[in-house]
Amino acid sequence: MRRLEVALIGAGLIARLHLDAWISAGASVRVYSKDGRAEDLAREFGAKAVGSLDDALNGVDAVDICSPTGTHHEIAMAAIAAGVGVVCEKPLSADVAEAEEIVAAAEQAGVRLIPAHDIRFAPAFARLHELVAAGDLGTGAVARFAVAGYHPRPWTGHASARSGGILTDQMLHAVDIAYWIFGDVVRVHACYQGEIAAPAPQGAVAVGTAVLTHASGALSQIVSRWTATPHPPIRVAFQVSGTCGTVLHDSEWPQEIQTYGGEAGGRGYFGETPFASEIREFAQAFLGGPEPRLGSRDALAAVRITQAAAESAWTGRAVELSVEGAA
């Protein structure tokens, strides 16, 4: 099998995690970053640093965009114009129109576009998807998904901005899981609270919540927190109930997942890191293997839902979405 050629854009924490995973998947990686950190990161992992976006894109199979959200549109459109496949960290864009333009351009050019929604690859969430898809929990699902993660306090000011902050950034993780498991969202009602004075739940400095009504009739409550302390750096949990059983998971538990009731009984689902799993799956797709578990339309749906959450929090009213996701 030939070796995949990948351009990694960015040199921050996520770029580091992706670079490690690409190398483990057997790819040859070149790194480009405007902040001057590409050489150090590339040297550490035995990769190659390049000095421009053109050099990064020249002759590669795929670009992995791990730079700040505001740069995603420009880089993705340049890659698509060059016929290069795109992997993009979440969100694809903070603007629905930009996200739609990226997806439309990729589809028109026949270029594969994959969002890096890593929580889909966490063993407990992948198992939850299997259980729901198999009908093991029955019908009438009600779900709660929670994500808490550390952010330095300067980030929290963004949480009160009209753009939505936590609602359009961290909340996307749980929104994507709810969409993956229960399908199209037709109504979003959200709120947020930023710069919470101590003491606050689990040291939270910003909290965003949303209730999603799915076309299937399922209801998902999403709770996202930015925390002032880095321990743990991220915590994820869910509780999903249907007519035949309930599934519980909290990443702070010793075990990965517990299930009760119906045909879903079982516990102890462990596996590799989500980053390793997702990048290996992406690499296989670019080399002609099976399509990955998510694609461009998933990226667009997540942006539409989170932007609806920001609008709802700003106006205090629920936002209706069409089945296709457009407001």
CSV table of C-alpha atoms in Angstrom, one decimal:
chain,number,residue,atom,x,y,z
A,1,MET,CA,0.0,0.0,0.0
A,2,ARG,CA,1.3,3.4,-0.9
A,3,ARG,CA,2.1,6.0,1.8
A,4,LEU,CA,-0.5,8.7,2.4
A,5,GLU,CA,0.8,12.3,2.0
A,6,VAL,CA,-0.8,14.7,4.5
A,7,ALA,CA,-0.4,18.4,5.1
A,8,LEU,CA,-1.1,19.4,8.7
A,9,ILE,CA,-2.0,23.0,9.2
A,10,GLY,CA,-1.4,24.3,12.7
A,11,ALA,CA,1.0,23.5,15.6
A,12,GLY,CA,-1.1,23.7,18.7
A,13,LEU,CA,-2.4,20.9,21.0
A,14,ILE,CA,-4.9,19.4,18.6
A,15,ALA,CA,-2.3,19.5,15.8
A,16,ARG,CA,0.1,17.6,18.0
A,17,LEU,CA,-2.5,14.9,18.7
A,18,HIS,CA,-3.4,14.6,15.0
A,19,LEU,CA,0.3,14.5,14.0
A,20,ASP,CA,1.0,11.7,16.3
A,21,ALA,CA,-2.0,9.8,15.0
A,22,TRP,CA,-1.2,10.4,11.3
A,23,ILE,CA,2.3,9.1,11.9
A,24,SER,CA,1.0,6.0,13.7
A,25,ALA,CA,-1.3,5.4,10.7
A,26,GLY,CA,1.7,5.3,8.4
A,27,ALA,CA,1.3,8.7,6.8
A,28,SER,CA,4.0,11.1,5.6
A,29,VAL,CA,3.3,14.5,7.1
A,30,ARG,CA,4.4,18.0,6.3
A,31,VAL,CA,3.5,20.8,8.8
A,32,TYR,CA,2.7,24.4,8.2
A,33,SER,CA,1.7,27.1,10.7
A,34,LYS,CA,1.8,30.9,10.6
A,35,ASP,CA,2.8,31.1,14.3
A,36,GLY,CA,6.4,29.9,13.7
A,37,ARG,CA,5.9,26.6,15.7
A,38,ALA,CA,5.8,24.2,12.8
A,39,GLU,CA,9.5,23.5,12.7
A,40,ASP,CA,9.7,22.5,16.4
A,41,LEU,CA,6.6,20.3,16.1
A,42,ALA,CA,7.7,18.6,12.9
A,43,ARG,CA,11.2,18.0,14.3
A,44,GLU,CA,9.8,16.4,17.4
A,45,PHE,CA,7.8,13.8,15.4
A,46,GLY,CA,10.2,13.3,12.5
A,47,ALA,CA,7.9,15.2,10.1
A,48,LYS,CA,8.8,18.0,7.7
A,49,ALA,CA,8.0,21.7,8.1
A,50,VAL,CA,7.2,23.9,5.1
A,51,GLY,CA,7.0,27.6,4.8
A,52,SER,CA,3.7,28.3,3.0
A,53,LEU,CA,0.3,27.0,2.4
A,54,ASP,CA,1.1,26.4,-1.2
A,55,ASP,CA,4.0,24.3,-0.3
A,56,ALA,CA,1.9,22.4,2.2
A,57,LEU,CA,-0.8,21.6,-0.4
A,58,ASN,CA,1.5,20.7,-3.3
A,59,GLY,CA,1.1,17.1,-4.2
A,60,VAL,CA,-0.6,15.9,-1.0
A,61,ASP,CA,-3.6,13.6,-0.7
A,62,ALA,CA,-5.2,15.4,2.2
A,63,VAL,CA,-4.9,18.5,4.3
A,64,ASP,CA,-5.7,18.4,8.1
A,65,ILE,CA,-6.8,21.8,9.3
A,66,CYS,CA,-6.0,22.3,13.0
A,67,SER,CA,-5.7,26.0,12.9
A,68,PRO,CA,-8.1,28.5,14.5
A,69,THR,CA,-11.7,28.4,13.4
A,70,GLY,CA,-11.5,31.8,11.6
A,71,THR,CA,-8.9,30.3,9.2
A,72,HIS,CA,-10.8,27.2,8.2
A,73,HIS,CA,-12.8,28.6,5.3
A,74,GLU,CA,-9.7,30.0,3.5
A,75,ILE,CA,-7.6,26.9,3.9
A,76,ALA,CA,-10.4,24.5,3.0
A,77,MET,CA,-11.4,26.4,-0.1
A,78,ALA,CA,-7.7,26.5,-1.2
A,79,ALA,CA,-7.4,22.8,-0.7
A,80,ILE,CA,-10.6,22.0,-2.6
A,81,ALA,CA,-9.5,24.2,-5.5
A,82,ALA,CA,-6.2,22.2,-5.6
A,83,GLY,CA,-8.2,18.9,-5.6
A,84,VAL,CA,-6.9,18.0,-2.1
A,85,GLY,CA,-9.0,16.1,0.3
A,86,VAL,CA,-9.9,17.9,3.6
A,87,VAL,CA,-10.0,16.9,7.2
A,88,CYS,CA,-11.1,19.8,9.4
A,89,GLU,CA,-11.2,20.2,13.1
A,90,LYS,CA,-14.5,21.4,14.6
A,91,PRO,CA,-16.3,23.6,13.8
A,92,LEU,CA,-16.0,23.6,10.1
A,93,SER,CA,-16.8,27.3,10.4
A,94,ALA,CA,-18.4,29.6,12.9
A,95,ASP,CA,-20.7,30.9,10.1
A,96,VAL,CA,-23.4,28.8,8.5
A,97,ALA,CA,-23.0,30.4,5.1
A,98,GLU,CA,-19.2,29.7,5.1
A,99,ALA,CA,-19.8,26.1,6.1
A,100,GLU,CA,-22.4,25.7,3.3
A,101,GLU,CA,-19.9,27.2,0.8
A,102,ILE,CA,-17.2,24.8,1.8
A,103,VAL,CA,-19.5,21.8,1.6
A,104,ALA,CA,-20.9,22.8,-1.8
A,105,ALA,CA,-17.4,23.4,-3.2
A,106,ALA,CA,-16.2,20.0,-2.0
A,107,GLU,CA,-19.2,18.2,-3.5
A,108,GLN,CA,-19.0,20.0,-6.8
A,109,ALA,CA,-15.2,19.3,-7.0
A,110,GLY,CA,-15.7,15.6,-5.9
A,111,VAL,CA,-13.3,16.2,-3.0
A,112,ARG,CA,-13.7,14.3,0.2
A,113,LEU,CA,-14.4,16.5,3.2
A,114,ILE,CA,-14.3,15.0,6.7
A,115,PRO,CA,-14.9,16.8,10.0
A,116,ALA,CA,-12.8,15.7,12.9
A,117,HIS,CA,-15.5,15.2,15.5
A,118,ASP,CA,-13.4,13.0,17.7
A,119,ILE,CA,-16.0,12.0,20.3
A,120,ARG,CA,-17.8,9.8,17.8
A,121,PHE,CA,-14.7,7.6,18.1
A,122,ALA,CA,-14.7,7.3,21.8
A,123,PRO,CA,-15.6,3.7,22.6
A,124,ALA,CA,-18.5,4.5,24.9
A,125,PHE,CA,-20.2,6.8,22.4
A,126,ALA,CA,-19.5,4.4,19.5
A,127,ARG,CA,-21.1,1.6,21.6
A,128,LEU,CA,-24.1,3.8,22.4
A,129,HIS,CA,-24.7,4.4,18.7
A,130,GLU,CA,-24.6,0.6,18.1
A,131,LEU,CA,-27.2,0.0,20.8
A,132,VAL,CA,-29.6,2.7,19.6
A,133,ALA,CA,-29.2,1.7,16.0
A,134,ALA,CA,-30.0,-1.9,16.9
A,135,GLY,CA,-33.1,-0.9,18.7
A,136,ASP,CA,-31.9,-2.4,22.0
A,137,LEU,CA,-33.1,0.6,24.0
A,138,GLY,CA,-36.6,0.6,22.4
A,139,THR,CA,-38.3,3.8,21.4
A,140,GLY,CA,-39.3,7.1,23.0
A,141,ALA,CA,-35.7,8.1,23.7
A,142,VAL,CA,-34.7,10.8,26.1
A,143,ALA,CA,-31.0,11.7,26.4
A,144,ARG,CA,-28.6,13.9,28.3
A,145,PHE,CA,-25.1,14.5,27.0
A,146,ALA,CA,-22.6,16.5,29.1
A,147,VAL,CA,-19.1,17.8,28.2
A,148,ALA,CA,-16.9,19.7,30.5
A,149,GLY,CA,-13.4,21.0,29.6
A,150,TYR,CA,-10.7,23.3,30.7
A,151,HIS,CA,-10.3,26.7,29.2
A,152,PRO,CA,-8.2,29.6,30.5
A,153,ARG,CA,-10.3,32.4,31.8
A,154,PRO,CA,-9.7,34.8,28.8
A,155,TRP,CA,-11.6,32.4,26.7
A,156,THR,CA,-14.8,32.8,28.7
A,157,GLY,CA,-15.4,36.3,27.6
A,158,HIS,CA,-16.2,34.9,24.2
A,159,ALA,CA,-19.0,32.9,25.8
A,160,SER,CA,-21.1,36.0,26.2
A,161,ALA,CA,-20.6,37.2,22.6
A,162,ARG,CA,-23.4,37.1,20.1
A,163,SER,CA,-21.5,34.3,18.3
A,164,GLY,CA,-22.4,32.0,21.1
A,165,GLY,CA,-19.0,31.1,22.4
A,166,ILE,CA,-19.4,27.8,24.3
A,167,LEU,CA,-22.6,27.1,22.4
A,168,THR,CA,-20.8,27.1,19.1
A,169,ASP,CA,-17.5,25.7,20.2
A,170,GLN,CA,-17.5,23.0,22.9
A,171,MET,CA,-21.2,22.2,22.7
A,172,LEU,CA,-20.6,21.0,19.1
A,173,HIS,CA,-19.1,17.7,20.5
A,174,ALA,CA,-22.4,16.7,22.2
A,175,VAL,CA,-24.6,18.2,19.5
A,176,ASP,CA,-22.8,16.0,16.9
A,177,ILE,CA,-23.3,12.9,19.1
A,178,ALA,CA,-27.0,13.6,19.5
A,179,TYR,CA,-27.4,14.2,15.8
A,180,TRP,CA,-25.5,11.0,14.9
A,181,ILE,CA,-27.5,8.9,17.2
A,182,PHE,CA,-31.0,10.4,16.9
A,183,GLY,CA,-31.0,12.1,13.5
A,184,ASP,CA,-32.2,15.5,12.3
A,185,VAL,CA,-32.9,18.3,14.7
A,186,VAL,CA,-36.1,20.4,14.1
A,187,ARG,CA,-36.1,22.6,17.2
A,188,VAL,CA,-33.3,24.1,19.5
A,189,HIS,CA,-33.8,26.0,22.7
A,190,ALA,CA,-30.6,27.1,24.4
A,191,CYS,CA,-29.2,29.4,27.1
A,192,TYR,CA,-25.8,30.2,28.5
A,193,GLN,CA,-24.2,31.8,31.6
A,194,GLY,CA,-20.7,33.2,31.4
A,195,GLU,CA,-18.1,34.4,33.9
A,196,ILE,CA,-19.8,32.4,36.8
A,197,ALA,CA,-18.6,33.6,40.2
A,198,ALA,CA,-17.1,30.9,42.4
A,199,PRO,CA,-18.1,28.6,43.9
A,200,ALA,CA,-19.7,27.1,40.8
A,201,PRO,CA,-20.6,23.5,39.7
A,202,GLN,CA,-17.3,21.6,39.1
A,203,GLY,CA,-15.4,24.9,38.9
A,204,ALA,CA,-17.4,26.0,35.9
A,205,VAL,CA,-16.7,29.5,34.5
A,206,ALA,CA,-19.2,29.2,31.6
A,207,VAL,CA,-22.1,26.9,31.1
A,208,GLY,CA,-24.2,26.4,28.0
A,209,THR,CA,-27.3,24.2,27.8
A,210,ALA,CA,-29.6,23.3,25.0
A,211,VAL,CA,-32.7,21.1,24.4
A,212,LEU,CA,-32.8,19.5,20.9
A,213,THR,CA,-36.0,18.1,19.5
A,214,HIS,CA,-35.3,15.5,16.9
A,215,ALA,CA,-37.5,14.7,13.9
A,216,SER,CA,-37.6,11.2,15.2
A,217,GLY,CA,-39.3,12.4,18.4
A,218,ALA,CA,-36.3,11.9,20.6
A,219,LEU,CA,-35.3,14.7,23.0
A,220,SER,CA,-31.7,15.5,23.8
A,221,GLN,CA,-30.5,17.8,26.6
A,222,ILE,CA,-27.0,19.1,26.0
A,223,VAL,CA,-24.9,20.6,28.9
A,224,SER,CA,-21.5,22.1,28.2
A,225,ARG,CA,-19.1,23.6,30.7
A,226,TRP,CA,-15.8,25.5,30.5
A,227,THR,CA,-13.9,25.0,33.8
A,228,ALA,CA,-11.3,27.0,35.5
A,229,THR,CA,-9.2,24.0,36.5
A,230,PRO,CA,-7.4,21.5,34.2
A,231,HIS,CA,-8.2,18.4,36.2
A,232,PRO,CA,-9.7,16.6,34.4
A,233,PRO,CA,-8.9,18.4,31.1
A,234,ILE,CA,-12.1,17.0,29.7
A,235,ARG,CA,-15.0,15.0,31.1
A,236,VAL,CA,-17.8,13.5,29.0
A,237,ALA,CA,-21.0,11.7,30.2
A,238,PHE,CA,-24.4,10.6,28.9
A,239,GLN,CA,-27.6,9.0,30.1
A,240,VAL,CA,-29.9,7.7,27.4
A,241,SER,CA,-33.3,6.0,28.2
A,242,GLY,CA,-35.8,4.3,25.9
A,243,THR,CA,-38.7,2.0,26.5
A,244,CYS,CA,-36.4,-1.1,26.8
A,245,GLY,CA,-33.6,0.2,28.9
A,246,THR,CA,-31.1,2.9,30.0
A,247,VAL,CA,-27.4,3.4,29.1
A,248,LEU,CA,-25.1,5.4,31.4
A,249,HIS,CA,-21.5,6.6,31.0
A,250,ASP,CA,-19.2,9.0,32.7
A,251,SER,CA,-15.5,9.2,31.7
A,252,GLU,CA,-14.6,9.6,35.4
A,253,TRP,CA,-15.8,6.1,36.2
A,254,PRO,CA,-13.3,3.3,36.3
A,255,GLN,CA,-15.2,1.5,33.5
A,256,GLU,CA,-16.1,2.9,30.1
A,257,ILE,CA,-19.8,2.2,30.1
A,258,GLN,CA,-22.6,0.6,32.1
A,259,THR,CA,-26.0,-0.5,30.7
A,260,TYR,CA,-29.1,-1.7,32.4
A,261,GLY,CA,-32.3,-3.3,31.1
A,262,GLY,CA,-33.6,-4.8,27.9
A,263,GLU,CA,-31.2,-6.6,25.6
A,264,ALA,CA,-28.5,-4.0,26.1
A,265,GLY,CA,-26.9,-5.4,29.2
A,266,GLY,CA,-23.1,-5.4,29.4
A,267,ARG,CA,-20.1,-3.3,30.5
A,268,GLY,CA,-16.4,-2.7,30.0
A,269,TYR,CA,-15.9,-1.2,26.5
A,270,PHE,CA,-12.3,-0.1,26.2
A,271,GLY,CA,-10.2,1.0,23.3
A,272,GLU,CA,-7.6,3.3,21.8
A,273,THR,CA,-7.8,7.0,22.0
A,274,PRO,CA,-10.4,8.7,19.8
A,275,PHE,CA,-7.7,10.6,17.9
A,276,ALA,CA,-5.9,7.4,16.9
A,277,SER,CA,-9.2,5.8,15.9
A,278,GLU,CA,-10.5,8.7,13.8
A,279,ILE,CA,-7.2,9.4,12.0
A,280,ARG,CA,-6.7,5.7,11.1
A,281,GLU,CA,-10.3,5.6,9.7
A,282,PHE,CA,-9.7,8.8,7.8
A,283,ALA,CA,-6.4,7.5,6.4
A,284,GLN,CA,-8.0,4.3,5.2
A,285,ALA,CA,-10.7,6.3,3.4
A,286,PHE,CA,-8.2,8.4,1.6
A,287,LEU,CA,-6.3,5.3,0.5
A,288,GLY,CA,-9.5,3.8,-1.0
A,289,GLY,CA,-10.9,2.0,2.0
A,290,PRO,CA,-14.4,2.3,3.5
A,291,GLU,CA,-16.0,5.7,3.9
A,292,PRO,CA,-15.6,7.1,7.4
A,293,ARG,CA,-18.5,7.3,9.9
A,294,LEU,CA,-19.0,11.0,9.2
A,295,GLY,CA,-18.7,13.4,6.3
A,296,SER,CA,-19.4,16.9,5.0
A,297,ARG,CA,-23.1,16.9,5.7
A,298,ASP,CA,-22.4,16.0,9.4
A,299,ALA,CA,-20.1,18.9,9.6
A,300,LEU,CA,-22.7,21.2,8.2
A,301,ALA,CA,-25.5,19.9,10.4
A,302,ALA,CA,-23.4,20.5,13.5
A,303,VAL,CA,-22.7,24.1,12.5
A,304,ARG,CA,-26.4,24.7,11.8
A,305,ILE,CA,-27.5,23.3,15.1
A,306,THR,CA,-24.9,25.1,17.2
A,307,GLN,CA,-25.6,28.4,15.4
A,308,ALA,CA,-29.3,27.9,16.1
A,309,ALA,CA,-28.3,27.4,19.8
A,310,ALA,CA,-26.5,30.7,19.8
A,311,GLU,CA,-29.5,32.5,18.2
A,312,SER,CA,-31.8,30.9,20.7
A,313,ALA,CA,-29.6,31.9,23.7
A,314,TRP,CA,-29.3,35.5,22.3
A,315,THR,CA,-33.1,36.0,21.6
A,316,GLY,CA,-34.5,33.8,24.4
A,317,ARG,CA,-36.7,32.0,21.9
A,318,ALA,CA,-36.6,28.5,20.5
A,319,VAL,CA,-35.3,28.2,16.9
A,320,GLU,CA,-37.0,25.9,14.4
A,321,LEU,CA,-34.9,24.0,11.8
A,322,SER,CA,-36.0,22.2,8.7
A,323,VAL,CA,-35.4,18.5,8.4
A,324,GLU,CA,-32.4,19.4,6.1
A,325,GLY,CA,-31.0,21.6,8.9
A,326,ALA,CA,-31.5,24.9,7.4
A,327,ALA,CA,-33.4,27.5,9.4
